[in-house]
Amino acid sequence: MSPSTPLDRRQWFKTAGAAVAALTLTARLRAVPTPAAPTFPVKLSLNENPFGPAPGAIGEMRARVTDVCRYAGTDTSKLVRTLAEKEGVAPAQIVLGAGSGEVLEACGALLGGPAGEVVCAVPTYGQFTAAMQRRGSALVEVPLNARMEHDPDAMAAAVGAKTQAVYVCNPNNPTGTVVAAEPLREMVRAVSARVPVLVDEAYLECSDDFEGRTLVDLVREGRRVVITRTFSKIHGLAGQRIGYGVTTPELAAQIRRHIIGGPNLLALVGAQANLADADYIARTRQKIKAGREALLAVLRELGCAWAEPQGNFVFFRTGRPIGEFRAAMQAEGVIVGRPFPPYLDWCRISIGTPAEMAVAHAALYKVLG
Ligand SMILES: Cc1ncc(COP(=O)(O)O)c(C=O)c1O
């Protein structure tokens, strides 16, 4: 869509130079489509993937629109079989949800309760732990290490007699960091002998080494581990609401009892078609990586520190209170992430299209330069 107001248009032309610079860098990493003019304000606050699903997935969803009068039984079982094959588990080990958020909520409903505790990093993604807290569980927060990564040893040490579950977010939201695979695998293997461990891999397919970092092998070993994944991030289907958990057959059956919605028909159809286009997903991963690298080049020039990013977002130090920084960026037409205590002079910014990022880069130069 084109800029709609004179201010938007001015902003667009003003940032054309930055767009060319950003694209030169991006193009070196991977050819990208010609940028369309962005829609203002540029929304880089919710870690959405603006590249969207594969064209084949959009075609399939369009073709099936007239089927929405039907319940989604066959499409559900078809996708469950596909996911089970992809993950190397039995179909009974897959729990579908309306977004991975619904699976996290269902896990919280199952595992939470008074007189117990949930161990997690701080800051991290709060949906599972909030669901536990609503059932009466207390939060045991373990600080990230100096690189803003989860600290597996400290998390293991925080597990006690009252612990009901442990939550690990890898890559972590909001910092974007991943944990070294082996220490994490060892911690989760040991702790899951005592309590269920949730490993939220919502962003792992955006990272450089999905195969080396996923802990789904622990589910295959029979450990009490729940891996959650989503179609909202690398698959670009956030608005369709579809995600899933992979776990033991026993836990899967228990979690499923707390799923109250589940994915809709077009979400199932879109997810199924997107999984069939591995090349498209790989290209999306390249575009996200190119966007991260281009943003880091800007931050380097501006002298800002950042946490090493492996998701579709970057967490960096602005040196200004986040409320003030957000307002300044918004005045330049860019919406960035909310405050993430205790890092109140840091900001999370999602990776948009090259055109959106050009606007964001220009705004950063203006606000921080
Ligand atoms: C780490 C993490 N897990 C899970 C979710 C939930 O996503 P969804 O419900 O769209 O799958 C999000 C959303 O941003 C997230 O950041």
mmCIF file of C-alpha atoms and ligand atoms in Angstrom:
data_model
loop_
_atom_site.group_PDB
_atom_site.id
_atom_site.type_symbol
_atom_site.label_atom_id
_atom_site.label_comp_id
_atom_site.label_asym_id
_atom_site.label_seq_id
_atom_site.Cartn_x
_atom_site.Cartn_y
_atom_site.Cartn_z
ATOM 1 C CA MET A 1 0.000 0.000 0.000
ATOM 2 C CA SER A 2 1.253 3.535 -0.691
ATOM 3 C CA PRO A 3 1.890 6.191 1.925
ATOM 4 C CA SER A 4 -1.488 7.806 2.485
ATOM 5 C CA THR A 5 -0.787 11.262 3.955
ATOM 6 C CA PRO A 6 1.666 14.026 2.952
ATOM 7 C CA LEU A 7 3.633 13.304 6.144
ATOM 8 C CA ASP A 8 3.791 9.626 5.277
ATOM 9 C CA ARG A 9 4.901 10.447 1.737
ATOM 10 C CA ARG A 10 7.580 12.834 2.946
ATOM 11 C CA GLN A 11 8.806 10.169 5.293
ATOM 12 C CA TRP A 12 8.866 7.631 2.493
ATOM 13 C CA PHE A 13 10.924 9.834 0.155
ATOM 14 C CA LYS A 14 13.182 10.903 3.014
ATOM 15 C CA THR A 15 14.023 7.296 3.730
ATOM 16 C CA ALA A 16 14.651 6.291 0.112
ATOM 17 C CA GLY A 17 18.417 6.773 0.553
ATOM 18 C CA ALA A 18 18.445 4.593 3.638
ATOM 19 C CA ALA A 19 16.347 2.031 1.748
ATOM 20 C CA VAL A 20 18.947 1.798 -1.001
ATOM 21 C CA ALA A 21 21.757 1.460 1.563
ATOM 22 C CA ALA A 22 19.898 -1.230 3.470
ATOM 23 C CA LEU A 23 19.070 -3.104 0.299
ATOM 24 C CA THR A 24 22.675 -3.048 -0.900
ATOM 25 C CA LEU A 25 23.677 -4.829 2.291
ATOM 26 C CA THR A 26 20.680 -7.121 2.154
ATOM 27 C CA ALA A 27 21.247 -7.991 -1.486
ATOM 28 C CA ARG A 28 24.725 -9.184 -0.695
ATOM 29 C CA LEU A 29 23.264 -11.776 1.655
ATOM 30 C CA ARG A 30 20.353 -12.815 -0.517
ATOM 31 C CA ALA A 31 18.326 -11.413 -3.396
ATOM 32 C CA VAL A 32 15.168 -9.825 -2.045
ATOM 33 C CA PRO A 33 12.024 -8.686 -3.826
ATOM 34 C CA THR A 34 11.768 -5.027 -4.819
ATOM 35 C CA PRO A 35 10.384 -3.239 -1.768
ATOM 36 C CA ALA A 36 6.883 -1.875 -1.941
ATOM 37 C CA ALA A 37 6.169 1.384 -0.132
ATOM 38 C CA PRO A 38 5.359 0.491 3.474
ATOM 39 C CA THR A 39 2.077 1.084 5.241
ATOM 40 C CA PHE A 40 2.361 3.723 7.984
ATOM 41 C CA PRO A 41 2.819 3.470 10.876
ATOM 42 C CA VAL A 42 5.352 0.706 10.379
ATOM 43 C CA LYS A 43 4.455 -1.940 12.958
ATOM 44 C CA LEU A 44 7.556 -3.672 14.321
ATOM 45 C CA SER A 45 6.219 -4.413 17.791
ATOM 46 C CA LEU A 46 4.744 -7.928 17.799
ATOM 47 C CA ASN A 47 7.336 -10.114 16.050
ATOM 48 C CA GLU A 48 5.035 -10.788 13.125
ATOM 49 C CA ASN A 49 6.452 -12.048 9.837
ATOM 50 C CA PRO A 50 5.371 -9.628 7.091
ATOM 51 C CA PHE A 51 6.607 -11.932 4.309
ATOM 52 C CA GLY A 52 3.538 -14.057 5.013
ATOM 53 C CA PRO A 53 2.773 -17.629 3.999
ATOM 54 C CA ALA A 54 3.816 -19.266 0.705
ATOM 55 C CA PRO A 55 1.788 -18.323 -2.397
ATOM 56 C CA GLY A 56 0.608 -21.954 -2.539
ATOM 57 C CA ALA A 57 -0.790 -21.653 0.979
ATOM 58 C CA ILE A 58 -2.683 -18.476 0.092
ATOM 59 C CA GLY A 59 -4.059 -20.224 -3.007
ATOM 60 C CA GLU A 60 -5.177 -23.244 -0.978
ATOM 61 C CA MET A 61 -6.878 -21.068 1.641
ATOM 62 C CA ARG A 62 -8.692 -19.130 -1.096
ATOM 63 C CA ALA A 63 -9.788 -22.347 -2.765
ATOM 64 C CA ARG A 64 -11.210 -23.695 0.497
ATOM 65 C CA VAL A 65 -13.088 -20.565 1.599
ATOM 66 C CA THR A 66 -16.412 -22.061 0.506
ATOM 67 C CA ASP A 67 -15.819 -25.053 2.802
ATOM 68 C CA VAL A 68 -15.980 -22.955 5.948
ATOM 69 C CA CYS A 69 -19.515 -24.159 6.610
ATOM 70 C CA ARG A 70 -17.996 -27.548 7.495
ATOM 71 C CA TYR A 71 -16.166 -28.651 10.639
ATOM 72 C CA ALA A 72 -12.495 -29.331 10.100
ATOM 73 C CA GLY A 73 -12.213 -33.024 11.063
ATOM 74 C CA THR A 74 -10.354 -34.465 8.068
ATOM 75 C CA ASP A 75 -8.020 -31.491 7.714
ATOM 76 C CA THR A 76 -7.202 -31.716 11.423
ATOM 77 C CA SER A 77 -6.218 -35.371 11.282
ATOM 78 C CA LYS A 78 -4.268 -34.819 8.050
ATOM 79 C CA LEU A 79 -2.194 -32.014 9.593
ATOM 80 C CA VAL A 80 -1.642 -33.996 12.796
ATOM 81 C CA ARG A 81 -0.255 -36.878 10.725
ATOM 82 C CA THR A 82 2.021 -34.511 8.771
ATOM 83 C CA LEU A 83 3.317 -32.895 11.964
ATOM 84 C CA ALA A 84 3.880 -36.258 13.642
ATOM 85 C CA GLU A 85 5.975 -37.357 10.674
ATOM 86 C CA LYS A 86 7.922 -34.084 10.653
ATOM 87 C CA GLU A 87 8.679 -34.376 14.384
ATOM 88 C CA GLY A 88 9.371 -38.131 14.392
ATOM 89 C CA VAL A 89 6.628 -38.959 16.902
ATOM 90 C CA ALA A 90 3.205 -40.648 16.905
ATOM 91 C CA PRO A 91 0.089 -38.607 16.024
ATOM 92 C CA ALA A 92 -1.075 -39.073 19.646
ATOM 93 C CA GLN A 93 1.894 -36.898 20.679
ATOM 94 C CA ILE A 94 0.748 -33.798 18.780
ATOM 95 C CA VAL A 95 -1.571 -31.228 20.420
ATOM 96 C CA LEU A 96 -2.979 -28.606 18.044
ATOM 97 C CA GLY A 97 -4.017 -25.186 19.287
ATOM 98 C CA ALA A 98 -5.319 -21.834 18.063
ATOM 99 C CA GLY A 99 -1.735 -20.574 18.095
ATOM 100 C CA SER A 100 0.963 -22.092 20.276
ATOM 101 C CA GLY A 101 -0.416 -19.638 22.830
ATOM 102 C CA GLU A 102 -3.449 -21.863 23.295
ATOM 103 C CA VAL A 103 -1.195 -24.865 23.916
ATOM 104 C CA LEU A 104 0.800 -22.838 26.468
ATOM 105 C CA GLU A 105 -2.459 -21.784 28.158
ATOM 106 C CA ALA A 106 -3.665 -25.393 28.238
ATOM 107 C CA CYS A 107 -0.347 -26.504 29.781
ATOM 108 C CA GLY A 108 -0.686 -23.759 32.403
ATOM 109 C CA ALA A 109 -4.231 -24.899 33.208
ATOM 110 C CA LEU A 110 -3.025 -28.483 33.558
ATOM 111 C CA LEU A 111 0.112 -27.891 35.597
ATOM 112 C CA GLY A 112 -0.666 -24.763 37.648
ATOM 113 C CA GLY A 113 -2.135 -24.747 41.142
ATOM 114 C CA PRO A 114 -1.801 -23.240 44.631
ATOM 115 C CA ALA A 115 1.239 -24.064 46.781
ATOM 116 C CA GLY A 116 3.381 -24.711 43.723
ATOM 117 C CA GLU A 117 5.954 -22.831 41.657
ATOM 118 C CA VAL A 118 6.958 -22.342 38.052
ATOM 119 C CA VAL A 119 10.605 -21.651 37.212
ATOM 120 C CA CYS A 120 11.450 -19.399 34.270
ATOM 121 C CA ALA A 121 14.011 -16.860 33.074
ATOM 122 C CA VAL A 122 13.513 -13.109 33.398
ATOM 123 C CA PRO A 123 12.675 -11.465 31.094
ATOM 124 C CA THR A 124 10.937 -14.093 28.988
ATOM 125 C CA TYR A 125 7.634 -14.735 27.191
ATOM 126 C CA GLY A 126 4.935 -14.702 29.841
ATOM 127 C CA GLN A 127 1.938 -16.619 28.490
ATOM 128 C CA PHE A 128 2.599 -20.014 30.094
ATOM 129 C CA THR A 129 3.783 -18.640 33.429
ATOM 130 C CA ALA A 130 0.836 -16.216 33.572
ATOM 131 C CA ALA A 131 -1.546 -19.139 33.034
ATOM 132 C CA MET A 132 0.172 -20.988 35.899
ATOM 133 C CA GLN A 133 -0.064 -17.907 38.116
ATOM 134 C CA ARG A 134 -3.796 -17.592 37.418
ATOM 135 C CA ARG A 135 -4.153 -21.087 38.944
ATOM 136 C CA GLY A 136 -2.216 -19.994 42.047
ATOM 137 C CA SER A 137 1.383 -20.970 41.178
ATOM 138 C CA ALA A 138 4.188 -18.663 42.313
ATOM 139 C CA LEU A 139 6.799 -17.430 39.863
ATOM 140 C CA VAL A 140 10.474 -18.231 40.465
ATOM 141 C CA GLU A 141 12.418 -15.961 38.139
ATOM 142 C CA VAL A 142 16.018 -16.752 37.220
ATOM 143 C CA PRO A 143 18.076 -13.881 35.744
ATOM 144 C CA LEU A 144 19.560 -14.291 32.272
ATOM 145 C CA ASN A 145 23.358 -14.526 32.090
ATOM 146 C CA ALA A 146 25.614 -11.662 30.969
ATOM 147 C CA ARG A 147 24.923 -12.502 27.302
ATOM 148 C CA MET A 148 21.169 -12.306 28.011
ATOM 149 C CA GLU A 149 20.792 -16.066 27.528
ATOM 150 C CA HIS A 150 19.025 -18.557 29.774
ATOM 151 C CA ASP A 151 21.337 -19.885 32.492
ATOM 152 C CA PRO A 152 20.679 -23.665 32.568
ATOM 153 C CA ASP A 153 22.636 -24.290 35.790
ATOM 154 C CA ALA A 154 20.886 -21.497 37.678
ATOM 155 C CA MET A 155 17.512 -22.715 36.413
ATOM 156 C CA ALA A 156 18.230 -26.280 37.516
ATOM 157 C CA ALA A 157 19.291 -24.943 40.942
ATOM 158 C CA ALA A 158 15.968 -23.079 41.264
ATOM 159 C CA VAL A 159 13.954 -26.304 40.949
ATOM 160 C CA GLY A 160 12.745 -27.398 44.373
ATOM 161 C CA ALA A 161 10.114 -29.461 46.154
ATOM 162 C CA LYS A 162 7.336 -27.042 45.165
ATOM 163 C CA THR A 163 8.232 -26.780 41.458
ATOM 164 C CA GLN A 164 5.374 -27.774 39.182
ATOM 165 C CA ALA A 165 7.013 -26.938 35.832
ATOM 166 C CA VAL A 166 9.976 -25.202 34.187
ATOM 167 C CA TYR A 167 9.630 -22.926 31.153
ATOM 168 C CA VAL A 168 12.434 -22.349 28.645
ATOM 169 C CA CYS A 169 12.026 -20.025 25.673
ATOM 170 C CA ASN A 170 14.622 -20.726 22.962
ATOM 171 C CA PRO A 171 15.271 -18.316 21.244
ATOM 172 C CA ASN A 172 14.160 -16.195 24.150
ATOM 173 C CA ASN A 173 11.566 -13.460 23.702
ATOM 174 C CA PRO A 174 12.407 -10.542 24.128
ATOM 175 C CA THR A 175 16.196 -10.979 23.962
ATOM 176 C CA GLY A 176 16.349 -13.201 20.852
ATOM 177 C CA THR A 177 19.230 -15.209 22.289
ATOM 178 C CA VAL A 178 19.630 -18.983 22.068
ATOM 179 C CA VAL A 179 21.187 -21.214 24.710
ATOM 180 C CA ALA A 180 24.163 -23.457 23.894
ATOM 181 C CA ALA A 181 22.524 -26.733 22.863
ATOM 182 C CA GLU A 182 24.301 -29.276 25.046
ATOM 183 C CA PRO A 183 24.099 -27.555 28.479
ATOM 184 C CA LEU A 184 20.423 -26.877 27.813
ATOM 185 C CA ARG A 185 19.740 -30.447 26.660
ATOM 186 C CA GLU A 186 21.447 -31.834 29.777
ATOM 187 C CA MET A 187 19.525 -29.496 32.088
ATOM 188 C CA VAL A 188 16.164 -30.313 30.490
ATOM 189 C CA ARG A 189 16.922 -34.042 30.490
ATOM 190 C CA ALA A 190 17.766 -33.950 34.224
ATOM 191 C CA VAL A 191 14.979 -31.619 35.341
ATOM 192 C CA SER A 192 12.271 -33.400 33.333
ATOM 193 C CA ALA A 193 12.866 -36.468 35.490
ATOM 194 C CA ARG A 194 11.365 -34.397 38.330
ATOM 195 C CA VAL A 195 8.830 -32.027 36.695
ATOM 196 C CA PRO A 196 7.503 -31.318 33.180
ATOM 197 C CA VAL A 197 9.643 -28.865 31.170
ATOM 198 C CA LEU A 198 8.107 -26.626 28.519
ATOM 199 C CA VAL A 199 10.489 -25.653 25.743
ATOM 200 C CA ASP A 200 8.975 -22.887 23.649
ATOM 201 C CA GLU A 201 10.616 -23.049 20.204
ATOM 202 C CA ALA A 202 8.312 -20.448 18.593
ATOM 203 C CA TYR A 203 11.275 -18.705 16.914
ATOM 204 C CA LEU A 204 13.698 -21.597 16.506
ATOM 205 C CA GLU A 205 12.962 -22.046 12.807
ATOM 206 C CA CYS A 206 14.111 -18.437 12.255
ATOM 207 C CA SER A 207 17.524 -19.342 13.699
ATOM 208 C CA ASP A 208 20.711 -20.472 11.961
ATOM 209 C CA ASP A 209 20.701 -23.996 13.387
ATOM 210 C CA PHE A 210 17.256 -25.413 13.998
ATOM 211 C CA GLU A 211 18.376 -29.045 13.762
ATOM 212 C CA GLY A 212 21.256 -28.577 16.202
ATOM 213 C CA ARG A 213 19.145 -26.750 18.764
ATOM 214 C CA THR A 214 15.696 -28.289 18.852
ATOM 215 C CA LEU A 215 15.053 -30.433 21.917
ATOM 216 C CA VAL A 216 12.318 -32.506 20.300
ATOM 217 C CA ASP A 217 14.662 -35.502 20.555
ATOM 218 C CA LEU A 218 14.009 -35.452 24.318
ATOM 219 C CA VAL A 219 10.316 -36.065 23.627
ATOM 220 C CA ARG A 220 11.332 -38.989 21.413
ATOM 221 C CA GLU A 221 13.382 -40.292 24.365
ATOM 222 C CA GLY A 222 10.158 -40.326 26.401
ATOM 223 C CA ARG A 223 11.063 -37.390 28.698
ATOM 224 C CA ARG A 224 8.338 -35.230 30.255
ATOM 225 C CA VAL A 225 9.052 -32.366 27.897
ATOM 226 C CA VAL A 226 6.577 -30.288 25.884
ATOM 227 C CA ILE A 227 7.980 -28.585 22.785
ATOM 228 C CA THR A 228 5.751 -25.810 21.460
ATOM 229 C CA ARG A 229 5.884 -24.498 17.902
ATOM 230 C CA THR A 230 3.843 -21.980 15.987
ATOM 231 C CA PHE A 231 2.789 -21.116 12.443
ATOM 232 C CA SER A 232 2.748 -17.433 13.469
ATOM 233 C CA LYS A 233 6.454 -16.720 12.976
ATOM 234 C CA ILE A 234 8.502 -18.325 10.168
ATOM 235 C CA HIS A 235 5.266 -19.507 8.482
ATOM 236 C CA GLY A 236 3.740 -16.012 8.444
ATOM 237 C CA LEU A 237 0.261 -17.121 9.587
ATOM 238 C CA ALA A 238 -0.108 -15.160 12.854
ATOM 239 C CA GLY A 239 -3.639 -13.977 12.099
ATOM 240 C CA GLN A 240 -4.859 -17.495 11.375
ATOM 241 C CA ARG A 241 -4.039 -18.745 14.911
ATOM 242 C CA ILE A 242 -2.393 -22.130 14.649
ATOM 243 C CA GLY A 243 0.383 -23.788 16.630
ATOM 244 C CA TYR A 244 1.092 -27.098 18.325
ATOM 245 C CA GLY A 245 2.814 -28.972 21.098
ATOM 246 C CA VAL A 246 4.871 -32.175 20.855
ATOM 247 C CA THR A 247 5.057 -34.280 24.000
ATOM 248 C CA THR A 248 4.535 -37.717 25.517
ATOM 249 C CA PRO A 249 1.225 -39.431 24.662
ATOM 250 C CA GLU A 250 0.183 -39.184 28.339
ATOM 251 C CA LEU A 251 0.857 -35.449 28.682
ATOM 252 C CA ALA A 252 -0.654 -34.818 25.234
ATOM 253 C CA ALA A 253 -3.940 -36.422 26.293
ATOM 254 C CA GLN A 254 -4.011 -34.363 29.488
ATOM 255 C CA ILE A 255 -3.145 -31.073 27.752
ATOM 256 C CA ARG A 256 -5.750 -31.685 25.028
ATOM 257 C CA ARG A 257 -8.498 -31.644 27.695
ATOM 258 C CA HIS A 258 -7.714 -27.965 28.286
ATOM 259 C CA ILE A 259 -7.775 -26.915 24.612
ATOM 260 C CA ILE A 260 -11.002 -25.011 24.181
ATOM 261 C CA GLY A 261 -10.772 -23.649 20.624
ATOM 262 C CA GLY A 262 -8.194 -25.240 18.393
ATOM 263 C CA PRO A 263 -7.323 -24.094 14.878
ATOM 264 C CA ASN A 264 -9.943 -23.154 12.307
ATOM 265 C CA LEU A 265 -10.317 -24.781 8.897
ATOM 266 C CA LEU A 266 -8.379 -22.204 6.857
ATOM 267 C CA ALA A 267 -5.557 -22.199 9.423
ATOM 268 C CA LEU A 268 -5.216 -25.974 9.005
ATOM 269 C CA VAL A 269 -5.279 -25.681 5.219
ATOM 270 C CA GLY A 270 -2.734 -22.843 5.200
ATOM 271 C CA ALA A 271 -0.390 -24.643 7.598
ATOM 272 C CA GLN A 272 -0.557 -27.864 5.611
ATOM 273 C CA ALA A 273 0.254 -26.100 2.338
ATOM 274 C CA ASN A 274 3.030 -24.015 3.875
ATOM 275 C CA LEU A 275 4.758 -27.088 5.291
ATOM 276 C CA ALA A 276 4.893 -28.442 1.743
ATOM 277 C CA ASP A 277 6.991 -25.487 0.538
ATOM 278 C CA ALA A 278 10.342 -25.922 2.255
ATOM 279 C CA ASP A 279 12.074 -23.638 -0.275
ATOM 280 C CA TYR A 280 9.755 -20.768 0.574
ATOM 281 C CA ILE A 281 10.421 -21.239 4.292
ATOM 282 C CA ALA A 282 14.178 -21.312 3.666
ATOM 283 C CA ARG A 283 13.930 -18.085 1.646
ATOM 284 C CA THR A 284 11.922 -16.454 4.436
ATOM 285 C CA ARG A 285 14.623 -17.469 6.912
ATOM 286 C CA GLN A 286 17.223 -15.813 4.654
ATOM 287 C CA LYS A 287 15.170 -12.618 4.419
ATOM 288 C CA ILE A 288 14.755 -12.459 8.194
ATOM 289 C CA LYS A 289 18.484 -13.034 8.652
ATOM 290 C CA ALA A 290 19.288 -10.330 6.087
ATOM 291 C CA GLY A 291 16.960 -7.969 7.981
ATOM 292 C CA ARG A 292 18.699 -8.770 11.272
ATOM 293 C CA GLU A 293 22.164 -8.223 9.764
ATOM 294 C CA ALA A 294 21.171 -4.911 8.187
ATOM 295 C CA LEU A 295 19.706 -3.708 11.489
ATOM 296 C CA LEU A 296 22.837 -4.754 13.380
ATOM 297 C CA ALA A 297 24.939 -2.743 10.900
ATOM 298 C CA VAL A 298 22.878 0.335 11.783
ATOM 299 C CA LEU A 299 23.158 -0.351 15.525
ATOM 300 C CA ARG A 300 26.926 -0.812 15.142
ATOM 301 C CA GLU A 301 27.162 2.605 13.515
ATOM 302 C CA LEU A 302 25.050 4.115 16.264
ATOM 303 C CA GLY A 303 27.192 2.484 18.970
ATOM 304 C CA CYS A 304 24.282 0.546 20.507
ATOM 305 C CA ALA A 305 24.846 -2.767 22.310
ATOM 306 C CA TRP A 306 22.577 -5.695 21.399
ATOM 307 C CA ALA A 307 21.804 -9.233 22.484
ATOM 308 C CA GLU A 308 22.883 -11.770 19.829
ATOM 309 C CA PRO A 309 19.659 -12.298 17.846
ATOM 310 C CA GLN A 310 18.383 -15.570 16.415
ATOM 311 C CA GLY A 311 14.671 -14.804 16.088
ATOM 312 C CA ASN A 312 12.812 -12.356 13.836
ATOM 313 C CA PHE A 313 13.590 -9.449 16.165
ATOM 314 C CA VAL A 314 16.514 -7.659 17.803
ATOM 315 C CA PHE A 315 16.835 -6.483 21.413
ATOM 316 C CA PHE A 316 19.203 -3.548 21.751
ATOM 317 C CA ARG A 317 20.234 -0.885 24.210
ATOM 318 C CA THR A 318 18.994 2.621 23.473
ATOM 319 C CA GLY A 319 20.317 4.194 26.688
ATOM 320 C CA ARG A 320 16.981 6.008 27.027
ATOM 321 C CA PRO A 321 13.858 5.073 29.016
ATOM 322 C CA ILE A 322 11.828 2.790 26.758
ATOM 323 C CA GLY A 323 8.643 4.888 27.088
ATOM 324 C CA GLU A 324 10.450 7.965 25.822
ATOM 325 C CA PHE A 325 12.216 6.019 23.062
ATOM 326 C CA ARG A 326 8.958 4.400 21.871
ATOM 327 C CA ALA A 327 7.284 7.792 21.654
ATOM 328 C CA ALA A 328 10.217 9.213 19.670
ATOM 329 C CA MET A 329 10.118 6.269 17.237
ATOM 330 C CA GLN A 330 6.351 6.544 16.910
ATOM 331 C CA ALA A 331 6.748 10.202 15.970
ATOM 332 C CA GLU A 332 8.932 8.912 13.100
ATOM 333 C CA GLY A 333 6.209 6.458 12.053
ATOM 334 C CA VAL A 334 7.614 3.272 13.652
ATOM 335 C CA ILE A 335 6.004 1.247 16.445
ATOM 336 C CA VAL A 336 8.524 -0.767 18.479
ATOM 337 C CA GLY A 337 8.137 -3.242 21.341
ATOM 338 C CA ARG A 338 6.828 -2.567 24.845
ATOM 339 C CA PRO A 339 8.972 -2.297 28.028
ATOM 340 C CA PHE A 340 10.661 -5.500 29.221
ATOM 341 C CA PRO A 341 11.746 -5.077 32.849
ATOM 342 C CA PRO A 342 14.415 -5.121 34.164
ATOM 343 C CA TYR A 343 15.939 -3.858 30.867
ATOM 344 C CA LEU A 344 14.112 -0.565 30.758
ATOM 345 C CA ASP A 345 16.555 1.233 28.485
ATOM 346 C CA TRP A 346 16.490 -1.567 25.897
ATOM 347 C CA CYS A 347 14.115 -1.981 22.986
ATOM 348 C CA ARG A 348 12.787 -4.956 20.990
ATOM 349 C CA ILE A 349 12.246 -4.314 17.319
ATOM 350 C CA SER A 350 10.816 -6.904 14.909
ATOM 351 C CA ILE A 351 12.217 -7.535 11.432
ATOM 352 C CA GLY A 352 9.882 -6.142 8.779
ATOM 353 C CA THR A 353 10.123 -6.016 4.995
ATOM 354 C CA PRO A 354 13.184 -4.253 3.524
ATOM 355 C CA ALA A 355 11.042 -1.160 2.884
ATOM 356 C CA GLU A 356 9.736 -1.161 6.467
ATOM 357 C CA MET A 357 13.251 -1.636 7.801
ATOM 358 C CA ALA A 358 14.514 1.280 5.728
ATOM 359 C CA VAL A 359 11.990 3.490 7.522
ATOM 360 C CA ALA A 360 13.041 1.997 10.861
ATOM 361 C CA HIS A 361 16.742 2.555 10.113
ATOM 362 C CA ALA A 362 16.116 6.186 9.203
ATOM 363 C CA ALA A 363 14.084 6.642 12.396
ATOM 364 C CA LEU A 364 16.881 5.115 14.475
ATOM 365 C CA TYR A 365 19.468 7.443 12.935
ATOM 366 C CA LYS A 366 17.219 10.374 13.699
ATOM 367 C CA VAL A 367 16.282 9.371 17.260
ATOM 368 C CA LEU A 368 19.650 7.968 18.380
ATOM 369 C CA GLY A 369 22.140 9.554 15.962
HETATM 370 C C1 LIG B 1 7.987 -17.037 22.578
HETATM 371 C C2 LIG B 1 6.579 -17.051 22.109
HETATM 372 N N1 LIG B 1 5.856 -18.151 22.288
HETATM 373 C C3 LIG B 1 4.586 -18.240 21.893
HETATM 374 C C4 LIG B 1 3.970 -17.160 21.297
HETATM 375 C C5 LIG B 1 2.526 -17.299 20.938
HETATM 376 O O1 LIG B 1 2.348 -17.194 19.581
HETATM 377 P P1 LIG B 1 1.093 -17.814 18.842
HETATM 378 O O2 LIG B 1 -0.003 -17.978 19.852
HETATM 379 O O3 LIG B 1 0.767 -16.840 17.790
HETATM 380 O O4 LIG B 1 1.562 -19.140 18.326
HETATM 381 C C6 LIG B 1 4.675 -15.983 21.078
HETATM 382 C C7 LIG B 1 4.035 -14.820 20.437
HETATM 383 O O5 LIG B 1 4.602 -13.801 20.148
HETATM 384 C C8 LIG B 1 6.014 -15.925 21.508
HETATM 385 O O6 LIG B 1 6.747 -14.811 21.363
#
